[in-house]
XYZ file of C-alpha atoms in Angstrom:
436
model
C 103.385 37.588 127.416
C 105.326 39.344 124.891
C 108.786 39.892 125.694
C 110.127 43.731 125.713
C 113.697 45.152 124.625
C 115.826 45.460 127.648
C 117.835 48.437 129.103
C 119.252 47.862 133.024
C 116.213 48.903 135.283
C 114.256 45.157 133.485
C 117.681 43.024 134.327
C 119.363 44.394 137.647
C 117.693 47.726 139.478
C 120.498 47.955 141.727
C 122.823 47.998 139.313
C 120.947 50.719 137.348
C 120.879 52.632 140.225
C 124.744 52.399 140.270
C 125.148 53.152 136.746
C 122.246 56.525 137.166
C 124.616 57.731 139.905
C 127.808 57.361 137.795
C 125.789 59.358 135.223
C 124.688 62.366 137.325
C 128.299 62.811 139.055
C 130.880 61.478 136.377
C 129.033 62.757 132.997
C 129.477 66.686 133.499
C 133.315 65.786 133.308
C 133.696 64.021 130.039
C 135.428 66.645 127.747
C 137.169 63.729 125.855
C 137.884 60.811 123.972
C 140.247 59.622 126.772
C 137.418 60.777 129.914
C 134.459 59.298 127.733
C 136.494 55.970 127.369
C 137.035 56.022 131.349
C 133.333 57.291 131.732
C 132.008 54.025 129.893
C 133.988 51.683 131.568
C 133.393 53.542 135.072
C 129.457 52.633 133.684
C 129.953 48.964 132.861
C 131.514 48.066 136.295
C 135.232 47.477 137.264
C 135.617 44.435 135.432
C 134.755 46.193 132.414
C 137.883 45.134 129.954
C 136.005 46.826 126.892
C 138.790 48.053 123.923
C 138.062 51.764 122.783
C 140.944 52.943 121.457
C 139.081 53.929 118.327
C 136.651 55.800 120.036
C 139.524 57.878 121.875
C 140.998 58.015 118.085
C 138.057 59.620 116.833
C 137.355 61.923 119.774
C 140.891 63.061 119.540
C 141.155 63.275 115.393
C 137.885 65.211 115.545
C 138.340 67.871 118.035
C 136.900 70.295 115.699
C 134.080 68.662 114.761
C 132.901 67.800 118.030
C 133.744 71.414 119.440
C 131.855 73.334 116.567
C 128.971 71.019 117.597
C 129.577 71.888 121.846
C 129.594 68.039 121.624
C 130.472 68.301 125.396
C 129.219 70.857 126.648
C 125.634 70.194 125.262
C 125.099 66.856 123.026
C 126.883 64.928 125.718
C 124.811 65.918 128.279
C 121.473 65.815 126.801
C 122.048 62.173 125.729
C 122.585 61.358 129.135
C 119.235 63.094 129.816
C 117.424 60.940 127.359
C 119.208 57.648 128.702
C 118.195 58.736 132.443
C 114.693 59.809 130.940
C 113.697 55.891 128.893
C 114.730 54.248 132.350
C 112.239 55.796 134.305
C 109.616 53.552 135.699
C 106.857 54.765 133.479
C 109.140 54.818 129.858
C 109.832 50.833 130.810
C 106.658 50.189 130.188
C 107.129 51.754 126.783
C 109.719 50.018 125.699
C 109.414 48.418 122.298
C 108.548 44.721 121.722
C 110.952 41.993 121.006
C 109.617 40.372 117.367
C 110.348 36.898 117.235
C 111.266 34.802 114.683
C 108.951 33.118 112.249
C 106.436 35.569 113.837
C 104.492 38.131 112.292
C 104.659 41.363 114.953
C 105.050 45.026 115.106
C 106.222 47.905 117.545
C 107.061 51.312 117.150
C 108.667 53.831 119.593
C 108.808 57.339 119.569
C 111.577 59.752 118.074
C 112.657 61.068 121.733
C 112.673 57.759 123.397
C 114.888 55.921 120.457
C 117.177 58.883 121.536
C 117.736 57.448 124.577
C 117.900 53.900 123.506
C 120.634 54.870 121.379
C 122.602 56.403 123.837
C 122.793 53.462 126.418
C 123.959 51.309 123.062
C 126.296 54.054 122.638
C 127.136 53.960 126.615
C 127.615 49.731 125.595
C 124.904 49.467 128.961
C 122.542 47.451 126.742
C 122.312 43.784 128.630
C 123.440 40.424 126.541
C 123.809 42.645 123.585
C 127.656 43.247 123.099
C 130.100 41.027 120.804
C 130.899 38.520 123.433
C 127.668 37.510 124.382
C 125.909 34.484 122.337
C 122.356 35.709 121.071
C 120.373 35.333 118.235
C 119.228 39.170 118.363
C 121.921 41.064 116.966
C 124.695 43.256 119.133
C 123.113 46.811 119.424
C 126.454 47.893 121.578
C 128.623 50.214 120.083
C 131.425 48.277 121.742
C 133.173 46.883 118.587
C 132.439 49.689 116.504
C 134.932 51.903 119.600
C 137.663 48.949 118.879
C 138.023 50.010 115.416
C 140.454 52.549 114.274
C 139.843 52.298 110.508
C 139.015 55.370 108.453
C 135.099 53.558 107.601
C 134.796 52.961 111.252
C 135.593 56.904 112.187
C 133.407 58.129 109.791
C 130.590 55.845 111.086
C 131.108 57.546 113.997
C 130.527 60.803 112.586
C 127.128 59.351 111.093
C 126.121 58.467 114.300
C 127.426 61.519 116.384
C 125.291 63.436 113.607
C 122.588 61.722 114.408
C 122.452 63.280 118.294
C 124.060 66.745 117.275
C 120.869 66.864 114.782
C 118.368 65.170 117.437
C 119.779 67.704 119.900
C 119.286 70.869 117.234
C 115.717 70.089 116.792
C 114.457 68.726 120.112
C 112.439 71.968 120.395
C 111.621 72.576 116.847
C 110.915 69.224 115.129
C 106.909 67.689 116.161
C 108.079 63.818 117.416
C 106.878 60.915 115.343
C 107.005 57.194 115.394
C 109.476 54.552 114.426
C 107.717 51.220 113.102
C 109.096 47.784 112.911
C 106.586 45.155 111.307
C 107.681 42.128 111.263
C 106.041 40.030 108.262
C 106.201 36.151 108.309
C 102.542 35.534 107.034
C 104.454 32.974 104.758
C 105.099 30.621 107.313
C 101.894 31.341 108.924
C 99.651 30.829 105.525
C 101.756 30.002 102.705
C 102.730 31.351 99.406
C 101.538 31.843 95.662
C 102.832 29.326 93.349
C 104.564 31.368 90.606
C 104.648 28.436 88.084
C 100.153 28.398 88.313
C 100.376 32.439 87.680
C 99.741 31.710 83.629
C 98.157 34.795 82.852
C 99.634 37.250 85.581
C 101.624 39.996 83.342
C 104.490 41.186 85.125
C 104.228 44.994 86.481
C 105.855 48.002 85.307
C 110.008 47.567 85.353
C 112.149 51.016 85.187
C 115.823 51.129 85.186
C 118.167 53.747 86.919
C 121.459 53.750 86.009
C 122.761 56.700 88.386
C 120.345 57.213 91.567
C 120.817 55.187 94.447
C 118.289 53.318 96.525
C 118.431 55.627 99.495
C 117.899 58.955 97.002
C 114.735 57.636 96.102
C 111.535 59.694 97.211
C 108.523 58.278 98.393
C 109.337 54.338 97.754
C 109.667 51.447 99.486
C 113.356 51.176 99.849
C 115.033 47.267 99.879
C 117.726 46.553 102.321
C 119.396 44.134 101.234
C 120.349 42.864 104.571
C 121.935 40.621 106.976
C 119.677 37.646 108.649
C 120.952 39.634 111.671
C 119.449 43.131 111.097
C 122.142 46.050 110.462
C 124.502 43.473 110.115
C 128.334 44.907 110.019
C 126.592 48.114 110.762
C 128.085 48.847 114.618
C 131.345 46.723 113.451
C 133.404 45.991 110.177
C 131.019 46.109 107.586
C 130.476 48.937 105.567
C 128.160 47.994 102.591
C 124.496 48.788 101.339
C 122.613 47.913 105.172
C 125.456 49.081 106.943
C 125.880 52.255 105.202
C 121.955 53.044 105.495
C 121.802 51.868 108.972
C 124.716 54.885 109.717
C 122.701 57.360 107.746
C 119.463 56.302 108.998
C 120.417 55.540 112.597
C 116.865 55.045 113.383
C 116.638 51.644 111.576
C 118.582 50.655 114.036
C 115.659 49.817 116.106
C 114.808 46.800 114.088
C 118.273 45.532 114.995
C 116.999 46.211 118.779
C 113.823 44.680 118.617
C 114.107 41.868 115.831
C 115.339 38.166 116.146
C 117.292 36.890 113.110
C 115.774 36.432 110.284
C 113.967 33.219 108.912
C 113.921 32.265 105.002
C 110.206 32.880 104.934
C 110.299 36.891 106.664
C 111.083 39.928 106.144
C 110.932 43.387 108.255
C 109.636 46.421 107.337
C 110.747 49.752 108.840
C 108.522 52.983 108.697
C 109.577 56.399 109.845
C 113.793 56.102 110.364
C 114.570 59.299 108.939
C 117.872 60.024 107.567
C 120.556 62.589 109.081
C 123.402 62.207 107.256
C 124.669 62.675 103.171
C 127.989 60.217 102.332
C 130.201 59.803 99.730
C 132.055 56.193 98.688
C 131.479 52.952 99.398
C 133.018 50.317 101.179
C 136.735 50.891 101.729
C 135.992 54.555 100.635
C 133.114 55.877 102.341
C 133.036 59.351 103.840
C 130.365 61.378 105.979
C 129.959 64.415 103.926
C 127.557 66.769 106.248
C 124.416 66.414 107.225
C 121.305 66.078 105.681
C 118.866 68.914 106.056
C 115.231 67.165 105.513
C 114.471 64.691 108.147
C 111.763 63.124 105.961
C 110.413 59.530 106.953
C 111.208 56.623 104.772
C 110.360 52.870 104.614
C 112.298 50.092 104.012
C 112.057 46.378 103.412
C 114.734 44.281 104.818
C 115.272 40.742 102.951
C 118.168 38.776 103.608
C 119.420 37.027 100.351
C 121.368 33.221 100.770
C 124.992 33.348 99.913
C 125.778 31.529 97.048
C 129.918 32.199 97.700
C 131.137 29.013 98.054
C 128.795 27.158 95.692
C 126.982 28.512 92.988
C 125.211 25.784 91.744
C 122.868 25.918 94.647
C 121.095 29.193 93.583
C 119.747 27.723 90.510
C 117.531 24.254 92.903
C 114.852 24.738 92.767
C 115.061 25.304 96.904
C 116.835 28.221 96.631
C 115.049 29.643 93.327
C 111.809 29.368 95.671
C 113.263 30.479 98.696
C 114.420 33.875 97.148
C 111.004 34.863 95.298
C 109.194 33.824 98.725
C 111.824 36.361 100.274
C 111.424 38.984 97.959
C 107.202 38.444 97.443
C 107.043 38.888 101.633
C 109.251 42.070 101.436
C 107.124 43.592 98.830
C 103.788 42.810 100.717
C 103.624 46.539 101.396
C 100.760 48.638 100.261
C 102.315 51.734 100.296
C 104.095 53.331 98.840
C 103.956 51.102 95.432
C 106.936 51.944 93.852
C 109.690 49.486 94.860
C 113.450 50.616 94.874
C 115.729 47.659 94.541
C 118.721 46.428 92.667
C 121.158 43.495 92.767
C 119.823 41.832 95.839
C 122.473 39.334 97.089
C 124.724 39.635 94.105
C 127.915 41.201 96.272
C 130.299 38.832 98.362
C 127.058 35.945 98.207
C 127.440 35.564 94.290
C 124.227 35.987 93.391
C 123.538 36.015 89.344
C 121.869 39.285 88.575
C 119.578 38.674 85.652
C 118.080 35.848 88.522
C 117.461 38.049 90.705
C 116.077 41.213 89.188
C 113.417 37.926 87.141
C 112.366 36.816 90.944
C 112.104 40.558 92.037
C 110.105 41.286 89.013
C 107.904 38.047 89.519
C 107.555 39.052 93.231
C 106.290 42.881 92.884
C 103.688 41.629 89.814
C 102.472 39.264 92.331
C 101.307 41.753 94.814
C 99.602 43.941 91.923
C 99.516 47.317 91.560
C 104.018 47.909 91.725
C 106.576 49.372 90.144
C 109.863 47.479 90.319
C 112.177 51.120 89.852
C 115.664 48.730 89.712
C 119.006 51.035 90.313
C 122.047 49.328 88.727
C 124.519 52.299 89.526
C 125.655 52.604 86.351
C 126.186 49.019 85.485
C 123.687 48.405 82.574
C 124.444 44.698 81.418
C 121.115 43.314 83.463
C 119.346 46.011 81.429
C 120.200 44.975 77.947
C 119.136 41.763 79.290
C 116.235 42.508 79.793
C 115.721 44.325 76.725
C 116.980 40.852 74.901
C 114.037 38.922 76.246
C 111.642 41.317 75.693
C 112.410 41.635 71.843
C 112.288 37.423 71.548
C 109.305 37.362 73.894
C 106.801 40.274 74.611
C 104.794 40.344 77.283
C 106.127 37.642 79.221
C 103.925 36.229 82.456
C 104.999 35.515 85.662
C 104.297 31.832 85.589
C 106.803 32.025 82.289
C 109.780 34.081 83.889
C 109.520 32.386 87.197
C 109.068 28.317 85.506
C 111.804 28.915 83.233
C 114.182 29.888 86.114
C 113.174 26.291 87.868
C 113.562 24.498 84.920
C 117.194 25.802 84.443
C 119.029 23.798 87.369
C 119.525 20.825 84.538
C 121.704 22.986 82.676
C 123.469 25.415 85.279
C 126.629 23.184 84.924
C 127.188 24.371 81.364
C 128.470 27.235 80.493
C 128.163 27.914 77.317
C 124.169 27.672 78.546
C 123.330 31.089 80.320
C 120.071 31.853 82.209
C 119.537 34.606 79.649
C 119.851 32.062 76.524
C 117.486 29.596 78.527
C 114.612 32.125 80.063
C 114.187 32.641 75.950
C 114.436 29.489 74.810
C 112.173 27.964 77.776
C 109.313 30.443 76.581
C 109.370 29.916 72.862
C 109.256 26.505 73.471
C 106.240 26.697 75.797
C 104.408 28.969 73.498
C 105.190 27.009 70.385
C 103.780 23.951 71.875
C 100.242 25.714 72.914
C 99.850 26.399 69.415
């Protein structure tokens, strides 16, 4: 029998009923980030050793925000409504689905119950899910996030308190929907295309964007490019493309609820998370800037990239060259929408080279047939010209070309005066001057 996510009433009932009670007589007195901190650890039992001095930090440098909101008089409350309501006897039995690894699955949840969910991971209440504990399904518990007292980790916070203030604005107003997590590992059940047998498979439409960014996108399928544990830094340190969507889509944080870490062979796709929040920055310098007025429903592909940081030579084996189209082909095996927004996949802190991986993106979306591969550089247009270069040496390239010539450069990633660029050129003129 399929396995289901876990809040208290599946692990301990008496305990829930503990925790309910603290709820319904503690919760109407929270009125701050010092009586919230004693309100969660008054939840997690007297043992509860917990560090949220950030959280009292934030509470206490946002007293304005929270109070235009009625945070306490009115969010507060209502998300302990919504936590009471998901741990009644009949929402347990509509809690989502664990997916398991090297599994293909799928489970969805509804807009008001992911409400609560959130709440008891903001509440740190969700079981075997904190920093401390050793799983291979990432921490959901806000409890490191309340540690921090860095300016990214407070204005996470105010992505995420966004998240309810909106929720709470529109619980009368907006019709409720569905959150879907598939997860795809059809690769490991049946296998893959080879790439290099692909001879006359042209490769699809490729359009550059040098200024929007992945998440501005309209109706695409949008690439994380995430951690093999979903959301990664997202309720912690990190503060980079998945973390950053994870704050302004909160909802996506029910794949991190639901999904065991990924396998090289899988990916998950996410349909509905809606996003409640606009930013500015990145990084070191992000900022919540407001938040964002049309809750439309987005999909995204997660697909973890390997990290190539502490030796590059790996990602030109032909292993790794394999793995990462095989990655990339099962996070595209979406049939809508057919426009694919991606961009430097894995070429951050793992090292990845770009022009390799925008080639085994391109190879993976003309695969599947019928996609456009919309790439977003931010500005950065040296993968572009690139691409431009081969095109002018070698029009109308195949798959089988691109992707062969990539394997065949291992024997001469060493060199450097030898780039991929020089060799994906030479490769192909030598392969078509020897069929003719």
């Amino acid at each position: 029998m399929a396995k289901r996510f876990q809040l208290l009433p599946g692990v301990n009932v008496g305990r829930w009923r503990r925790v309910s009670q603290v709820m319904s007589e503690q919760g109407g007195g929270v009125k701050s980030g010092r009586t919230l901190a004693a309100f969660i650890k008054n939840l997690n039992g007297k043992t509860c050793k917990m560090d949220l001095t950030g959280l009292v930090s934030y509470c206490d440098d946002n007293a304005p925000f929270l109070e235009k909101h009625h945070f306490w008089t009115r969010i507060f409350p209502y998300m302990l409504d919504q936590a009471q309501h998901v741990a009644t006897v009949d929402a347990i039995n509509r809690l989502p689905l664990l997916l398991e690894r090297n599994r293909s699955g799928s489970t969805q949840c509804s807009y008001s119950d992911f409400i609560g969910y959130l709440t008891h991971c903001f509440l740190c209440l969700v079981p075997g899910r904190s920093r401390k504990d050793a799983c291979s399904y990432p921490s959901v518990n806000f409890d490191v996030l309340f540690s921090l007292s860095s300016t990214t980790a407070l204005q996470k916070l105010s992505c995420l308190i966004q998240f309810f203030v909106t929720s709470y604005s529109c619980k009368d107003t907006c019709p409720d929907g569905y959150i879907t997590v598939n997860r795809n590992a059809f690769g490991v059940e049946r296998g893959f295309p080879d790439a290099r047998k692909l001879y006359t498979t042209p490769l699809c439409k490729l359009q550059f964007d040098n200024s929007t960014k992945i998440e501005d996108t309209g109706d695409t399928l949008k690439i994380d490019f995430a951690n093999k544990y979903l959301g990664g830094g997202a309720l912690g340190r990190g503060c980079v493309q998945e973390e950053i969507l994870f704050m302004i889509y909160p909802e996506l944080i029910l794949g991190s609820m639901v999904c065991d870490r990924l396998g090289g062979k899988e990916a998950v796709v996410i349909q509905g998370a809606r996003r409640f929040s606009t930013y500015t920055g990145y990084a070191d310098s992000f900022q919540f800037s407001g938040p964002c007025e049309a809750l439309t429903p987005a999909t995204f592909s997660a697909i973890d990239a390997l990290d190539f940081s502490n030796d590059g030579c790996v990602e030109f084996s032909v292993w790794a060259i394999r793995r990462e189209f095989q990655k990339a082909f099962t996070g595209f095996a979406v049939a809508h929408p057919s426009t694919i927004a991606t961009g430097n996949w894995g070429c951050g802190a793992f090292k990845g080279t770009r022009l390799v991986k925008l080639l085994l993106q391109w190879c993976a979306a003309s695969v599947q047939g019928g996609k456009v591969l919309s790439y977003h550089t931010l500005g950065d247009k040296g993968v572009e010209r690139d691409i431009e270069k081969i095109l002018a040496e070698v029009p109308n390239p195949t798959v089988s070309e691109i992707y062969t010539s990539l394997l065949d450069y291992i024997q001469y990633a060493d060199d450097p005066s030898w780039s991929v660029l020089q060799h994906v050129i030479f490769f192909i003129l030598e392969c078509r001057s020897a069929e003719t």
